[in-house]
Amino acid sequence: MTFLHRRTVLRAAAGGALAGAAAVGCGPSGGDTGARAAADPSVRATGPPPGPSAASKGPKGGRASRLPAPSSPSGPPLPSLSLAPLPPGLPAQIEHGPRTGKDVALTFHGQGEPKQVTELLGEAERAGARVTVLAVGTWLDAQPQLARRVLDGGHELGNHTMRHLDICSMPAPAASAEITECAERLRRLTGGIGRWFRPSRARRATEQVARLAREAGYPHVLSYDVDSLDFTDPGPEAVRRAVLGAVRPGSVVSLHFGHAGTVAALPAILDGLHRRGLRAVTTTELLT
């Protein structure tokens, strides 16, 4: 894949949502089977990000969808695009990508103060890394401008429920509302619901939650195989050790916005990946 093509894929795959919750991690829960292939409408932001990232000035590309251009909280409307299709045969709940390559996906449960979030994204961009951000809907309501900041940086957005409650213990109507309300926030801000859904307060979705996610337009639940435990605030060195001690090619790493230790640990994590010949990419790029 050429550099220009990779940037186009990254930007086109970035539509969706910023995820996470305030100081609450996601522990293990149930499982699910079955999957269906789909290419979800999404978006790519235009214009430079507020930080000094040259990587955000990627080429325009992708196939225009029929969705009207959504209004952006800052700057011109965001054009709607269709995501590149995923390869067939992916499981309904994805814990990692191919083990034969050199890519890993750093995924962030996205909720936190704007200054801290911008600093973390800037650190990733300076290292040439791209991340996947799974957003809580209430955070999008409070900080809508950060949806654009994430997309402008070439990163990817997904859905981490509306209020970050224990979705796997909810009755079906309430769980469905958690997914669809966040998806609506994403559509309103970006023109698409994003490709990825991650359940709140659970590493894996129950069969019911996975089914509700498919019905909402998310054929795959995004889990992970490396848990940084950064939401427990163990300190930057502990976060670094947790990630680099477990990561390997194809890993999907769980991290969180809203924690100073994570911001402080990120440069060392990215340096450690680089020394091993690994690179941090969006989840879509990891799988395609």
Short mmCIF file of C-alpha atoms in Angstrom, two decimals:
data_model
loop_
_atom_site.label_atom_id
_atom_site.label_comp_id
_atom_site.label_asym_id
_atom_site.label_seq_id
_atom_site.Cartn_x
_atom_site.Cartn_y
_atom_site.Cartn_z
CA MET A 1 0.00 0.00 0.00
CA THR A 2 1.45 3.34 -0.98
CA PHE A 3 1.69 6.20 1.48
CA LEU A 4 -0.95 8.24 -0.34
CA HIS A 5 -3.33 5.30 -0.50
CA ARG A 6 -2.77 4.53 3.18
CA ARG A 7 -3.57 8.11 4.15
CA THR A 8 -6.74 8.03 2.07
CA VAL A 9 -7.87 4.84 3.79
CA LEU A 10 -7.06 6.27 7.19
CA ARG A 11 -8.98 9.48 6.62
CA ALA A 12 -11.96 7.75 5.00
CA ALA A 13 -12.14 5.23 7.82
CA ALA A 14 -12.16 7.87 10.53
CA GLY A 15 -15.91 8.61 10.74
CA GLY A 16 -17.76 7.72 13.90
CA ALA A 17 -17.40 8.51 17.54
CA LEU A 18 -14.97 9.20 20.40
CA ALA A 19 -15.22 6.65 23.21
CA GLY A 20 -14.48 6.09 26.85
CA ALA A 21 -15.58 7.08 30.30
CA ALA A 22 -14.35 9.08 33.25
CA ALA A 23 -12.05 6.90 35.35
CA VAL A 24 -14.07 3.74 34.68
CA GLY A 25 -12.46 0.81 32.92
CA CYS A 26 -14.06 -1.97 30.90
CA GLY A 27 -13.77 -5.47 32.33
CA PRO A 28 -14.56 -8.86 30.77
CA SER A 29 -18.10 -9.94 30.03
CA GLY A 30 -19.93 -12.39 27.77
CA GLY A 31 -19.57 -13.41 24.11
CA ASP A 32 -21.36 -13.72 20.75
CA THR A 33 -21.21 -15.53 17.41
CA GLY A 34 -21.92 -14.59 13.80
CA ALA A 35 -21.08 -11.56 11.69
CA ARG A 36 -22.23 -9.80 8.58
CA ALA A 37 -20.21 -7.79 6.11
CA ALA A 38 -21.06 -4.14 5.57
CA ALA A 39 -19.41 -0.92 4.48
CA ASP A 40 -20.75 1.76 6.79
CA PRO A 41 -21.08 5.39 5.68
CA SER A 42 -18.50 7.56 7.39
CA VAL A 43 -16.62 10.79 6.99
CA ARG A 44 -13.29 12.41 6.45
CA ALA A 45 -12.54 15.85 7.83
CA THR A 46 -11.14 18.66 5.75
CA GLY A 47 -8.71 21.36 6.79
CA PRO A 48 -5.72 21.18 9.16
CA PRO A 49 -6.03 20.19 12.81
CA PRO A 50 -5.39 22.76 15.50
CA GLY A 51 -2.07 21.09 16.41
CA PRO A 52 1.20 21.22 14.39
CA SER A 53 0.66 17.94 12.55
CA ALA A 54 1.77 17.76 8.95
CA ALA A 55 0.33 14.26 8.74
CA SER A 56 -3.19 15.65 8.95
CA LYS A 57 -2.88 17.18 5.49
CA GLY A 58 -3.67 13.91 3.72
CA PRO A 59 -5.09 13.65 0.20
CA LYS A 60 -8.78 13.77 -0.44
CA GLY A 61 -10.38 10.62 -1.71
CA GLY A 62 -13.16 8.09 -1.33
CA ARG A 63 -16.59 7.63 -2.79
CA ALA A 64 -19.20 10.25 -1.96
CA SER A 65 -22.29 8.94 -0.19
CA ARG A 66 -25.83 10.25 -0.58
CA LEU A 67 -25.92 11.60 2.95
CA PRO A 68 -26.15 15.39 3.14
CA ALA A 69 -22.97 17.07 4.31
CA PRO A 70 -23.27 17.35 8.10
CA SER A 71 -22.67 20.56 9.93
CA SER A 72 -19.39 20.77 11.80
CA PRO A 73 -18.98 22.47 15.19
CA SER A 74 -16.05 24.40 13.69
CA GLY A 75 -15.03 24.97 10.11
CA PRO A 76 -16.74 23.92 6.87
CA PRO A 77 -19.08 20.91 6.57
CA LEU A 78 -17.49 17.48 6.66
CA PRO A 79 -17.92 15.49 3.42
CA SER A 80 -19.48 12.05 3.81
CA LEU A 81 -17.67 9.03 2.41
CA SER A 82 -18.06 5.26 2.36
CA LEU A 83 -15.58 3.13 4.26
CA ALA A 84 -13.36 0.68 2.49
CA PRO A 85 -14.81 -2.82 2.88
CA LEU A 86 -13.35 -5.13 5.48
CA PRO A 87 -12.08 -8.55 4.42
CA PRO A 88 -14.61 -11.38 4.64
CA GLY A 89 -14.61 -13.84 7.49
CA LEU A 90 -13.91 -11.47 10.38
CA PRO A 91 -15.42 -12.63 13.68
CA ALA A 92 -18.38 -10.85 15.21
CA GLN A 93 -16.15 -9.75 18.10
CA ILE A 94 -12.67 -8.69 17.07
CA GLU A 95 -9.89 -9.00 19.65
CA HIS A 96 -6.85 -8.63 17.38
CA GLY A 97 -5.74 -8.41 13.79
CA PRO A 98 -3.33 -10.51 11.71
CA ARG A 99 -0.29 -11.73 13.64
CA THR A 100 1.89 -11.86 10.52
CA GLY A 101 2.26 -8.13 9.93
CA LYS A 102 3.89 -5.23 11.74
CA ASP A 103 0.83 -3.21 12.74
CA VAL A 104 -0.96 -2.73 16.05
CA ALA A 105 -4.04 -0.66 16.93
CA LEU A 106 -4.06 1.69 19.92
CA THR A 107 -7.72 2.21 20.84
CA PHE A 108 -8.87 4.88 23.28
CA HIS A 109 -12.05 4.94 25.33
CA GLY A 110 -12.61 8.61 24.59
CA GLN A 111 -13.62 10.98 27.31
CA GLY A 112 -11.52 13.69 28.86
CA GLU A 113 -10.61 17.35 29.04
CA PRO A 114 -10.00 18.94 25.61
CA LYS A 115 -6.46 20.12 26.44
CA GLN A 116 -5.40 16.66 27.54
CA VAL A 117 -7.02 14.97 24.56
CA THR A 118 -5.38 17.39 22.14
CA GLU A 119 -2.01 16.80 23.79
CA LEU A 120 -2.36 13.04 23.48
CA LEU A 121 -3.39 13.19 19.83
CA GLY A 122 -0.49 15.54 19.13
CA GLU A 123 1.96 13.07 20.68
CA ALA A 124 0.61 10.30 18.47
CA GLU A 125 0.80 12.45 15.33
CA ARG A 126 4.37 13.58 16.00
CA ALA A 127 5.34 9.91 16.05
CA GLY A 128 3.42 9.19 12.83
CA ALA A 129 0.87 7.10 14.70
CA ARG A 130 -2.88 6.91 14.13
CA VAL A 131 -5.35 5.72 16.76
CA THR A 132 -8.96 4.61 17.08
CA VAL A 133 -11.13 6.65 19.44
CA LEU A 134 -14.37 5.17 20.77
CA ALA A 135 -16.51 7.98 22.09
CA VAL A 136 -19.10 8.28 24.80
CA GLY A 137 -22.14 10.20 23.58
CA THR A 138 -22.36 12.53 26.57
CA TRP A 139 -18.74 13.52 25.95
CA LEU A 140 -19.57 14.31 22.33
CA ASP A 141 -22.41 16.50 23.57
CA ALA A 142 -20.04 18.38 25.88
CA GLN A 143 -17.05 18.57 23.50
CA PRO A 144 -18.38 18.34 19.92
CA GLN A 145 -15.32 20.10 18.48
CA LEU A 146 -13.13 17.14 19.43
CA ALA A 147 -14.87 14.93 16.87
CA ARG A 148 -13.41 17.15 14.18
CA ARG A 149 -10.02 17.25 15.90
CA VAL A 150 -9.82 13.46 15.87
CA LEU A 151 -10.82 13.17 12.23
CA ASP A 152 -8.56 16.00 11.11
CA GLY A 153 -5.63 14.12 12.63
CA GLY A 154 -6.32 11.09 10.44
CA HIS A 155 -7.62 9.04 13.34
CA GLU A 156 -10.71 6.85 13.51
CA LEU A 157 -13.92 7.33 15.49
CA GLY A 158 -16.31 4.77 16.93
CA ASN A 159 -19.17 4.26 19.39
CA HIS A 160 -18.71 3.50 23.11
CA THR A 161 -22.37 3.98 24.13
CA MET A 162 -24.22 7.10 25.17
CA ARG A 163 -23.59 7.20 28.93
CA HIS A 164 -20.98 4.49 29.64
CA LEU A 165 -23.25 2.37 31.82
CA ASP A 166 -23.03 -1.40 32.35
CA ILE A 167 -24.62 -2.16 29.01
CA CYS A 168 -24.31 -5.95 29.26
CA SER A 169 -26.61 -6.01 32.32
CA MET A 170 -29.30 -3.81 30.76
CA PRO A 171 -32.63 -4.94 29.30
CA ALA A 172 -32.66 -4.89 25.52
CA PRO A 173 -34.56 -1.58 25.02
CA ALA A 174 -32.20 0.35 27.31
CA ALA A 175 -29.10 -1.25 25.82
CA SER A 176 -30.32 -0.48 22.32
CA ALA A 177 -30.86 3.16 23.25
CA GLU A 178 -27.29 3.39 24.58
CA ILE A 179 -25.97 2.30 21.18
CA THR A 180 -28.34 4.20 18.91
CA GLU A 181 -28.22 7.49 20.80
CA CYS A 182 -24.43 7.61 20.58
CA ALA A 183 -24.63 6.61 16.92
CA GLU A 184 -26.98 9.53 16.32
CA ARG A 185 -24.52 11.94 17.95
CA LEU A 186 -21.83 10.66 15.64
CA ARG A 187 -24.02 10.96 12.57
CA ARG A 188 -25.01 14.48 13.52
CA LEU A 189 -21.39 15.58 14.03
CA THR A 190 -19.69 13.66 11.23
CA GLY A 191 -22.28 12.35 8.79
CA GLY A 192 -21.68 8.68 9.73
CA ILE A 193 -21.98 6.39 12.72
CA GLY A 194 -18.42 5.07 12.45
CA ARG A 195 -17.36 1.51 11.84
CA TRP A 196 -16.67 0.27 15.37
CA PHE A 197 -18.74 -0.30 18.48
CA ARG A 198 -17.24 -1.21 21.84
CA PRO A 199 -19.47 -2.08 24.80
CA SER A 200 -19.13 0.03 27.93
CA ARG A 201 -17.81 -1.57 31.12
CA ALA A 202 -17.19 -4.87 29.32
CA ARG A 203 -14.34 -6.33 27.33
CA ARG A 204 -16.71 -8.42 25.24
CA ALA A 205 -20.38 -7.96 24.41
CA THR A 206 -23.08 -10.40 25.43
CA GLU A 207 -24.97 -12.07 22.60
CA GLN A 208 -27.82 -9.61 23.15
CA VAL A 209 -25.59 -6.53 22.98
CA ALA A 210 -23.76 -7.81 19.90
CA ARG A 211 -27.13 -8.38 18.21
CA LEU A 212 -28.34 -4.89 19.11
CA ALA A 213 -25.09 -3.43 17.77
CA ARG A 214 -25.58 -5.25 14.44
CA GLU A 215 -29.11 -3.91 14.24
CA ALA A 216 -27.75 -0.39 14.83
CA GLY A 217 -25.28 -0.75 11.95
CA TYR A 218 -22.19 -2.19 13.65
CA PRO A 219 -21.56 -5.70 12.30
CA HIS A 220 -18.45 -6.12 14.45
CA VAL A 221 -17.84 -5.48 18.15
CA LEU A 222 -14.34 -4.18 18.79
CA SER A 223 -12.72 -5.88 21.77
CA TYR A 224 -8.97 -6.02 22.53
CA ASP A 225 -6.23 -8.43 23.54
CA VAL A 226 -4.02 -5.99 25.52
CA ASP A 227 -5.46 -4.15 28.53
CA SER A 228 -3.24 -1.32 29.75
CA LEU A 229 -5.28 -0.89 32.96
CA ASP A 230 -4.47 2.80 32.66
CA PHE A 231 -7.89 3.73 34.05
CA THR A 232 -6.61 2.61 37.47
CA ASP A 233 -4.00 5.41 37.32
CA PRO A 234 -0.99 3.20 38.15
CA GLY A 235 1.49 5.76 36.80
CA PRO A 236 3.13 6.20 33.37
CA GLU A 237 5.80 3.53 33.86
CA ALA A 238 3.23 0.90 34.83
CA VAL A 239 1.13 1.76 31.79
CA ARG A 240 4.17 1.50 29.54
CA ARG A 241 5.14 -1.90 30.99
CA ALA A 242 1.59 -3.23 30.70
CA VAL A 243 1.37 -2.34 27.01
CA LEU A 244 4.87 -3.25 25.86
CA GLY A 245 4.91 -6.40 27.97
CA ALA A 246 1.88 -7.84 26.19
CA VAL A 247 1.71 -6.26 22.74
CA ARG A 248 2.62 -8.24 19.63
CA PRO A 249 1.87 -7.94 15.92
CA GLY A 250 -1.86 -7.54 15.33
CA SER A 251 -2.68 -6.50 18.90
CA VAL A 252 -5.58 -4.21 19.74
CA VAL A 253 -4.63 -2.21 22.85
CA SER A 254 -7.16 -0.72 25.27
CA LEU A 255 -6.25 2.76 26.55
CA HIS A 256 -8.25 5.69 27.92
CA PHE A 257 -8.51 9.42 27.50
CA GLY A 258 -8.89 11.40 30.71
CA HIS A 259 -5.80 10.05 32.51
CA ALA A 260 -2.60 12.06 32.78
CA GLY A 261 -0.52 8.89 33.17
CA THR A 262 -1.65 7.69 29.76
CA VAL A 263 -0.57 10.94 28.10
CA ALA A 264 2.80 10.75 29.85
CA ALA A 265 3.28 7.08 28.90
CA LEU A 266 2.37 7.42 25.22
CA PRO A 267 5.75 8.66 23.87
CA ALA A 268 7.57 5.75 25.55
CA ILE A 269 4.96 3.29 24.25
CA LEU A 270 5.31 4.56 20.70
CA ASP A 271 9.10 4.49 20.97
CA GLY A 272 8.96 0.92 22.26
CA LEU A 273 6.76 -0.14 19.35
CA HIS A 274 9.13 1.54 16.89
CA ARG A 275 12.14 -0.27 18.35
CA ARG A 276 10.36 -3.57 17.71
CA GLY A 277 9.52 -2.63 14.15
CA LEU A 278 5.83 -2.18 14.96
CA ARG A 279 3.68 0.78 13.95
CA ALA A 280 0.43 2.13 15.42
CA VAL A 281 -2.40 2.35 12.87
CA THR A 282 -6.17 2.66 12.95
CA THR A 283 -8.16 -0.51 13.52
CA THR A 284 -9.47 -0.39 9.96
CA GLU A 285 -5.96 -0.29 8.58
CA LEU A 286 -4.88 -3.09 10.90
CA LEU A 287 -7.58 -5.32 9.43
CA THR A 288 -7.32 -4.26 5.78
#
